[in-house]
Amino acid sequence: MKRTFKIIGICLLILIIISVGSIFLSPRPVTWFLKKSFAGGIEVEAADYGIAKQKTSMDTDIEYSTKYKSSTFDLIKYKGDLKYVPTIFWIHGGAFVAGDKNDVRKYATYIASHGYNVVNINYPLAPSVAYPIPLQQIDQAYRFIKKNAGKYGLDLNNIYIAGDSAGAQLTAQFVSIQMNKNYSNTAKIGQSIDPNTIRGAILLCGPYDLKEVQTHASSTLMKFVFKRVGWAYFGKYNWEDEKMTKESSLLRNVPERFVSTFITDGNTGSFESQGKKFATLLEKRTGVKQVFYSKSEGKLGHEYQFQMNTKAAQNTFNELLNFLNGTKVSQIQP
């Protein structure tokens, strides 16, 4: 009996050592935890969401590629009688390792109800894939939509590209590639979109330099987490000074040309300083609508804009509509 307990104890000890060791030898334990933590998102619907939903239709899980199971999108369409209905491509967040298009369905529906068609994209996540595959799949999604625009009744002469959190970084880099030849050769995607058709970019709570995020993390634990997020996404433990990391940074690899931009972030536990810095850089190149809040107006966390039962989120949404309507009206031709 004692021998049996001893064997069990040794086995448990080995399992503990393996489990603890794996946290240091692979990014997967941390990314698994993040996937579980982010599951379901943080959306809180607006009081009039039911009315907004009645103004839209939704087709879910349309496959744009067979290479990865996650290569699907939802198409949320405006059902009203507006003559011009621009198309918004939405790229969800989740630290490059988690998240799902389902997490932004209500917000996308709310936008669509105001006269927009929204292509809400899923893409493969790290560490199952590494950079630049998420960017390549976003490009693949656009190419699929372009090929089938008539089938789905979408206007691709007037588009917006939008993203939240990691999706905002992907959006900013993707737009930069479309606007600037050879902007990011490591991404290995071409300019699939005519720059003249992009009316604007929508950037919500994004990190625009991952090395800076990791370096200036608020605690040792967060440094540890961000180190592994970068490891998972870029596929290398020492990813911070790799060429692909530098090219993906909108603060170090600043795009020469960009489109009209809406940018916001929370003021607590998010990437506000990077958002403000990127906005300042963009103001030298294009029109920028910044929406930031002082802490005297209340603490606003990461992805605050999705909690549509709050005053700040409602205000940001109204500012976003003003941005969309302004760029749409000024650029769409009869």
Coordinates of C-alpha atoms in Angstrom, one line a residue:
M1 CA 0.0 0.0 0.0
K2 CA 2.8 2.4 0.9
R3 CA 4.5 1.6 -2.3
T4 CA 1.3 2.3 -4.2
F5 CA 0.9 5.7 -2.5
K6 CA 4.6 6.5 -3.3
I7 CA 4.1 5.7 -6.9
I8 CA 1.0 7.9 -7.1
G9 CA 2.9 10.7 -5.4
I10 CA 5.8 10.5 -7.8
C11 CA 3.4 10.5 -10.8
L12 CA 1.6 13.5 -9.4
L13 CA 4.9 15.3 -8.9
I14 CA 5.9 14.5 -12.4
L15 CA 2.6 15.9 -13.7
I16 CA 3.1 19.1 -11.7
I17 CA 6.6 19.5 -13.0
I18 CA 5.5 18.9 -16.6
S19 CA 2.5 21.3 -16.2
V20 CA 4.7 24.1 -14.6
G21 CA 7.5 23.5 -17.1
S22 CA 5.1 23.7 -20.1
I23 CA 4.2 27.2 -19.1
F24 CA 7.8 28.2 -19.6
L25 CA 8.5 26.0 -22.6
S26 CA 5.5 26.8 -24.7
P27 CA 3.0 29.6 -25.2
R28 CA 0.1 27.2 -25.3
P29 CA -0.9 27.0 -21.6
V30 CA -1.2 30.8 -21.5
T31 CA -3.1 31.1 -24.7
W32 CA -5.4 28.3 -23.6
F33 CA -6.2 30.3 -20.5
L34 CA -6.8 33.4 -22.6
K35 CA -9.1 31.6 -25.0
K36 CA -11.2 30.5 -22.0
S37 CA -11.1 33.9 -20.4
F38 CA -12.2 35.7 -23.6
A39 CA -14.9 33.2 -24.5
G40 CA -18.3 35.0 -25.1
G41 CA -16.9 38.5 -25.2
I42 CA -18.1 41.4 -23.1
E43 CA -20.9 42.8 -25.2
V44 CA -23.9 44.4 -23.5
E45 CA -26.7 45.3 -25.9
A46 CA -28.2 48.8 -26.2
A47 CA -31.7 49.3 -24.9
D48 CA -33.0 49.6 -28.4
Y49 CA -31.1 46.6 -29.8
G50 CA -34.3 44.7 -30.6
I51 CA -35.5 47.5 -32.9
A52 CA -32.0 47.7 -34.5
K53 CA -32.1 43.9 -35.1
Q54 CA -35.5 44.2 -37.0
K55 CA -33.8 46.6 -39.5
T56 CA -31.2 44.0 -40.4
S57 CA -30.8 40.5 -41.8
M58 CA -28.0 38.1 -40.9
D59 CA -26.5 35.1 -42.7
T60 CA -24.0 33.3 -40.5
D61 CA -20.9 31.2 -41.0
I62 CA -20.4 31.7 -44.7
E63 CA -17.2 30.0 -45.7
Y64 CA -14.7 32.1 -47.6
S65 CA -11.9 29.5 -47.6
T66 CA -11.5 25.8 -47.0
K67 CA -8.0 25.9 -45.7
Y68 CA -8.9 26.6 -42.1
K69 CA -12.1 25.8 -40.2
S70 CA -12.3 29.3 -38.9
S71 CA -12.3 30.9 -42.3
T72 CA -16.0 32.0 -42.1
F73 CA -17.9 35.3 -41.9
D74 CA -21.3 36.6 -40.9
L75 CA -23.0 38.9 -43.3
I76 CA -25.2 41.5 -41.5
K77 CA -27.2 43.6 -44.0
Y78 CA -29.3 46.7 -43.7
K79 CA -32.9 46.1 -44.8
G80 CA -34.0 49.7 -45.3
D81 CA -34.4 51.8 -48.5
L82 CA -31.2 53.8 -48.5
K83 CA -29.7 54.1 -52.0
Y84 CA -26.1 53.9 -50.9
V85 CA -25.1 51.2 -48.3
P86 CA -21.4 51.1 -47.7
T87 CA -19.7 47.8 -46.7
I88 CA -17.8 47.5 -43.4
F89 CA -15.3 44.7 -42.9
W90 CA -15.0 43.9 -39.2
I91 CA -12.0 42.0 -37.7
H92 CA -12.6 40.8 -34.1
G93 CA -10.1 41.0 -31.2
G94 CA -8.8 38.5 -28.7
A95 CA -5.0 39.1 -28.3
F96 CA -4.4 37.2 -31.6
V97 CA -5.0 33.9 -29.8
A98 CA -8.7 34.1 -28.8
G99 CA -12.0 35.8 -29.6
D100 CA -14.6 35.1 -32.3
K101 CA -16.9 37.1 -34.6
N102 CA -19.8 36.1 -32.4
D103 CA -18.3 38.4 -29.7
V104 CA -19.1 41.5 -31.9
R105 CA -22.4 40.4 -33.6
K106 CA -24.6 42.7 -31.6
Y107 CA -22.4 45.8 -32.1
A108 CA -22.1 45.0 -35.8
T109 CA -25.9 44.6 -36.0
Y110 CA -26.4 47.9 -34.3
I111 CA -24.1 49.6 -36.9
A112 CA -25.8 47.8 -39.8
S113 CA -29.2 49.1 -38.6
H114 CA -28.0 52.6 -39.4
G115 CA -27.4 51.9 -43.1
Y116 CA -24.4 49.7 -43.5
N117 CA -23.7 46.1 -44.5
V118 CA -21.2 44.4 -42.2
V119 CA -18.9 41.5 -43.1
N120 CA -18.0 40.1 -39.7
I121 CA -14.8 38.0 -40.2
N122 CA -13.4 35.0 -38.4
Y123 CA -9.7 34.1 -39.0
P124 CA -7.4 31.4 -37.7
L125 CA -5.8 32.1 -34.3
A126 CA -2.3 31.7 -32.8
P127 CA -0.6 29.5 -31.8
S128 CA -2.3 27.1 -34.2
V129 CA -1.1 29.4 -36.9
A130 CA 1.5 32.2 -36.8
Y131 CA 2.0 35.5 -38.4
P132 CA 1.2 36.4 -41.2
I133 CA -1.5 33.9 -41.7
P134 CA -4.3 35.9 -40.0
L135 CA -3.5 38.9 -42.3
Q136 CA -3.5 36.5 -45.3
Q137 CA -6.9 35.1 -44.4
I138 CA -8.3 38.6 -44.0
D139 CA -7.0 39.3 -47.5
Q140 CA -8.6 36.0 -48.6
A141 CA -11.9 37.0 -47.1
Y142 CA -11.9 40.3 -49.0
R143 CA -11.0 38.5 -52.3
F144 CA -13.9 36.1 -51.8
I145 CA -16.3 39.0 -51.1
K146 CA -15.1 40.8 -54.2
K147 CA -15.7 37.8 -56.3
N148 CA -19.2 37.3 -54.9
A149 CA -20.2 41.0 -54.4
G150 CA -23.0 40.7 -56.9
K151 CA -24.4 37.6 -55.2
Y152 CA -24.4 39.2 -51.8
G153 CA -25.5 42.6 -53.0
L154 CA -22.5 44.5 -51.6
D155 CA -21.0 47.8 -52.6
L156 CA -17.2 47.4 -52.7
N157 CA -16.6 50.9 -54.1
N158 CA -17.4 52.3 -50.6
I159 CA -15.8 50.3 -47.8
Y160 CA -14.6 50.7 -44.3
I161 CA -12.2 48.3 -42.5
A162 CA -12.8 48.0 -38.8
G163 CA -11.3 46.1 -35.9
D164 CA -11.3 46.0 -32.1
S165 CA -8.3 45.1 -29.8
A166 CA -5.9 42.8 -31.8
G167 CA -8.4 43.3 -34.7
A168 CA -7.6 47.0 -34.6
Q169 CA -3.9 46.2 -35.1
L170 CA -4.7 43.8 -37.9
T171 CA -6.9 46.5 -39.5
A172 CA -4.3 49.2 -39.3
Q173 CA -1.6 47.0 -40.8
F174 CA -3.9 45.6 -43.5
V175 CA -5.0 49.1 -44.5
S176 CA -1.4 50.3 -44.5
I177 CA -0.5 47.5 -46.9
Q178 CA -3.3 48.5 -49.2
M179 CA -2.3 52.2 -49.1
N180 CA 1.5 51.8 -49.3
K181 CA 3.4 49.6 -51.7
N182 CA 5.9 47.3 -50.0
Y183 CA 4.8 48.5 -46.6
S184 CA 5.1 45.0 -45.0
N185 CA 6.8 42.4 -47.2
T186 CA 6.8 39.9 -44.4
A187 CA 3.0 39.7 -44.6
K188 CA 3.3 38.3 -48.1
I189 CA 0.0 39.8 -49.4
G190 CA -0.5 42.2 -52.2
Q191 CA -2.7 45.2 -52.6
S192 CA -6.0 43.5 -53.3
I193 CA -8.1 46.6 -52.6
D194 CA -8.2 49.8 -54.7
P195 CA -7.2 52.5 -52.1
N196 CA -9.7 54.9 -53.6
T197 CA -12.6 52.6 -52.4
I198 CA -11.5 52.7 -48.7
R199 CA -13.5 55.4 -47.1
G200 CA -12.1 54.9 -43.6
A201 CA -10.6 52.8 -40.9
I202 CA -12.2 52.2 -37.5
L203 CA -9.8 51.3 -34.7
L204 CA -11.1 50.4 -31.3
C205 CA -8.8 49.7 -28.3
G206 CA -5.9 48.5 -30.4
P207 CA -2.3 47.8 -29.5
Y208 CA -0.1 49.3 -32.3
D209 CA 3.3 48.1 -31.1
L210 CA 3.5 44.7 -29.5
K211 CA 7.0 45.1 -28.3
E212 CA 6.1 48.3 -26.5
V213 CA 3.1 46.6 -24.9
Q214 CA 5.3 43.8 -23.6
T215 CA 8.1 46.1 -22.4
H216 CA 5.9 48.6 -20.6
A217 CA 3.4 46.1 -19.1
S218 CA 2.2 47.1 -15.7
S219 CA 3.4 44.0 -13.8
T220 CA 5.7 41.0 -14.1
L221 CA 2.7 38.8 -14.6
M222 CA 1.5 40.9 -17.6
K223 CA 5.0 41.0 -19.1
F224 CA 4.9 37.2 -18.8
V225 CA 1.5 37.0 -20.5
F226 CA 2.4 39.4 -23.3
K227 CA 5.7 37.7 -23.9
R228 CA 3.8 34.5 -24.6
V229 CA 1.1 36.2 -26.7
G230 CA 3.9 37.5 -28.9
W231 CA 5.6 34.1 -28.9
A232 CA 2.3 32.5 -30.1
Y233 CA 1.6 35.1 -32.7
F234 CA 5.1 35.5 -34.3
G235 CA 6.1 31.9 -33.7
K236 CA 9.4 32.7 -32.0
Y237 CA 10.3 33.1 -28.3
N238 CA 12.5 36.1 -28.9
W239 CA 10.1 37.8 -31.2
E240 CA 10.6 41.4 -30.0
D241 CA 13.2 42.6 -32.6
E242 CA 12.3 40.3 -35.5
K243 CA 11.8 42.0 -38.9
M244 CA 8.1 40.9 -38.9
T245 CA 7.5 42.4 -35.5
K246 CA 9.0 45.8 -36.5
E247 CA 6.9 45.7 -39.8
S248 CA 3.7 45.0 -37.9
S249 CA 4.3 48.0 -35.6
L250 CA 2.3 51.0 -36.7
L251 CA 4.4 53.2 -34.3
R252 CA 7.8 52.1 -35.7
N253 CA 6.8 51.3 -39.2
V254 CA 4.6 54.4 -39.7
P255 CA 2.5 54.3 -42.9
E256 CA 3.2 57.1 -45.3
R257 CA -0.4 57.1 -46.6
F258 CA -3.5 56.2 -44.7
V259 CA -7.3 56.7 -44.8
S260 CA -9.7 58.8 -42.7
T261 CA -9.6 57.2 -39.2
F262 CA -11.8 56.8 -36.2
I263 CA -9.8 55.8 -33.1
T264 CA -10.7 55.3 -29.5
D265 CA -9.6 53.4 -26.4
G266 CA -10.4 53.1 -22.7
N267 CA -8.4 54.9 -20.0
T268 CA -7.8 51.9 -17.7
G269 CA -6.0 48.7 -18.4
S270 CA -5.9 49.1 -22.1
F271 CA -3.6 50.7 -24.8
E272 CA -4.7 54.3 -24.6
S273 CA -1.2 55.8 -24.8
Q274 CA -0.5 53.9 -28.0
G275 CA -3.8 54.9 -29.5
K276 CA -3.1 58.6 -28.8
K277 CA 0.4 58.3 -30.2
F278 CA -0.9 56.6 -33.4
A279 CA -3.6 59.2 -33.8
T280 CA -1.1 62.0 -33.6
L281 CA 1.0 60.3 -36.2
L282 CA -2.0 59.8 -38.5
E283 CA -3.1 63.5 -38.1
K284 CA 0.0 64.4 -40.2
R285 CA -1.3 62.2 -43.0
T286 CA -5.1 62.1 -42.9
G287 CA -8.3 63.1 -41.1
V288 CA -8.6 61.6 -37.7
K289 CA -11.5 61.5 -35.2
Q290 CA -10.2 60.8 -31.7
V291 CA -12.5 59.7 -28.9
F292 CA -10.7 59.4 -25.6
Y293 CA -11.9 60.1 -22.0
S294 CA -10.2 61.4 -18.9
K295 CA -10.4 59.4 -15.8
S296 CA -12.5 62.2 -14.2
E297 CA -15.2 61.0 -16.6
G298 CA -15.0 57.5 -15.1
K299 CA -12.8 54.4 -15.5
L300 CA -13.2 52.8 -18.9
G301 CA -11.6 49.5 -19.5
H302 CA -10.4 47.6 -22.5
E303 CA -13.2 47.2 -25.1
Y304 CA -15.5 49.6 -23.1
Q305 CA -17.3 50.5 -26.4
F306 CA -19.1 47.2 -26.5
Q307 CA -20.9 47.8 -23.2
M308 CA -23.7 49.8 -24.8
N309 CA -25.6 50.2 -21.5
T310 CA -23.0 52.8 -20.5
K311 CA -23.0 56.5 -21.3
A312 CA -19.4 56.5 -22.6
A313 CA -20.1 53.6 -25.0
Q314 CA -23.3 55.3 -26.3
N315 CA -21.4 58.5 -26.8
T316 CA -18.6 56.7 -28.7
F317 CA -21.1 55.0 -30.9
N318 CA -22.8 58.3 -31.8
E319 CA -19.4 59.8 -32.6
L320 CA -18.7 56.7 -34.8
L321 CA -21.9 57.2 -36.7
N322 CA -21.0 60.9 -37.2
F323 CA -17.6 59.7 -38.6
L324 CA -19.2 57.2 -40.9
N325 CA -21.9 59.5 -42.1
G326 CA -19.4 62.3 -42.7
T327 CA -17.0 60.3 -44.7
K328 CA -19.8 58.5 -46.6
V329 CA -21.6 61.6 -47.6
S330 CA -18.5 63.5 -48.7
Q331 CA -17.1 60.7 -50.9
I332 CA -19.9 58.7 -52.4
Q333 CA -20.8 59.8 -55.8
P334 CA -24.2 59.6 -57.5

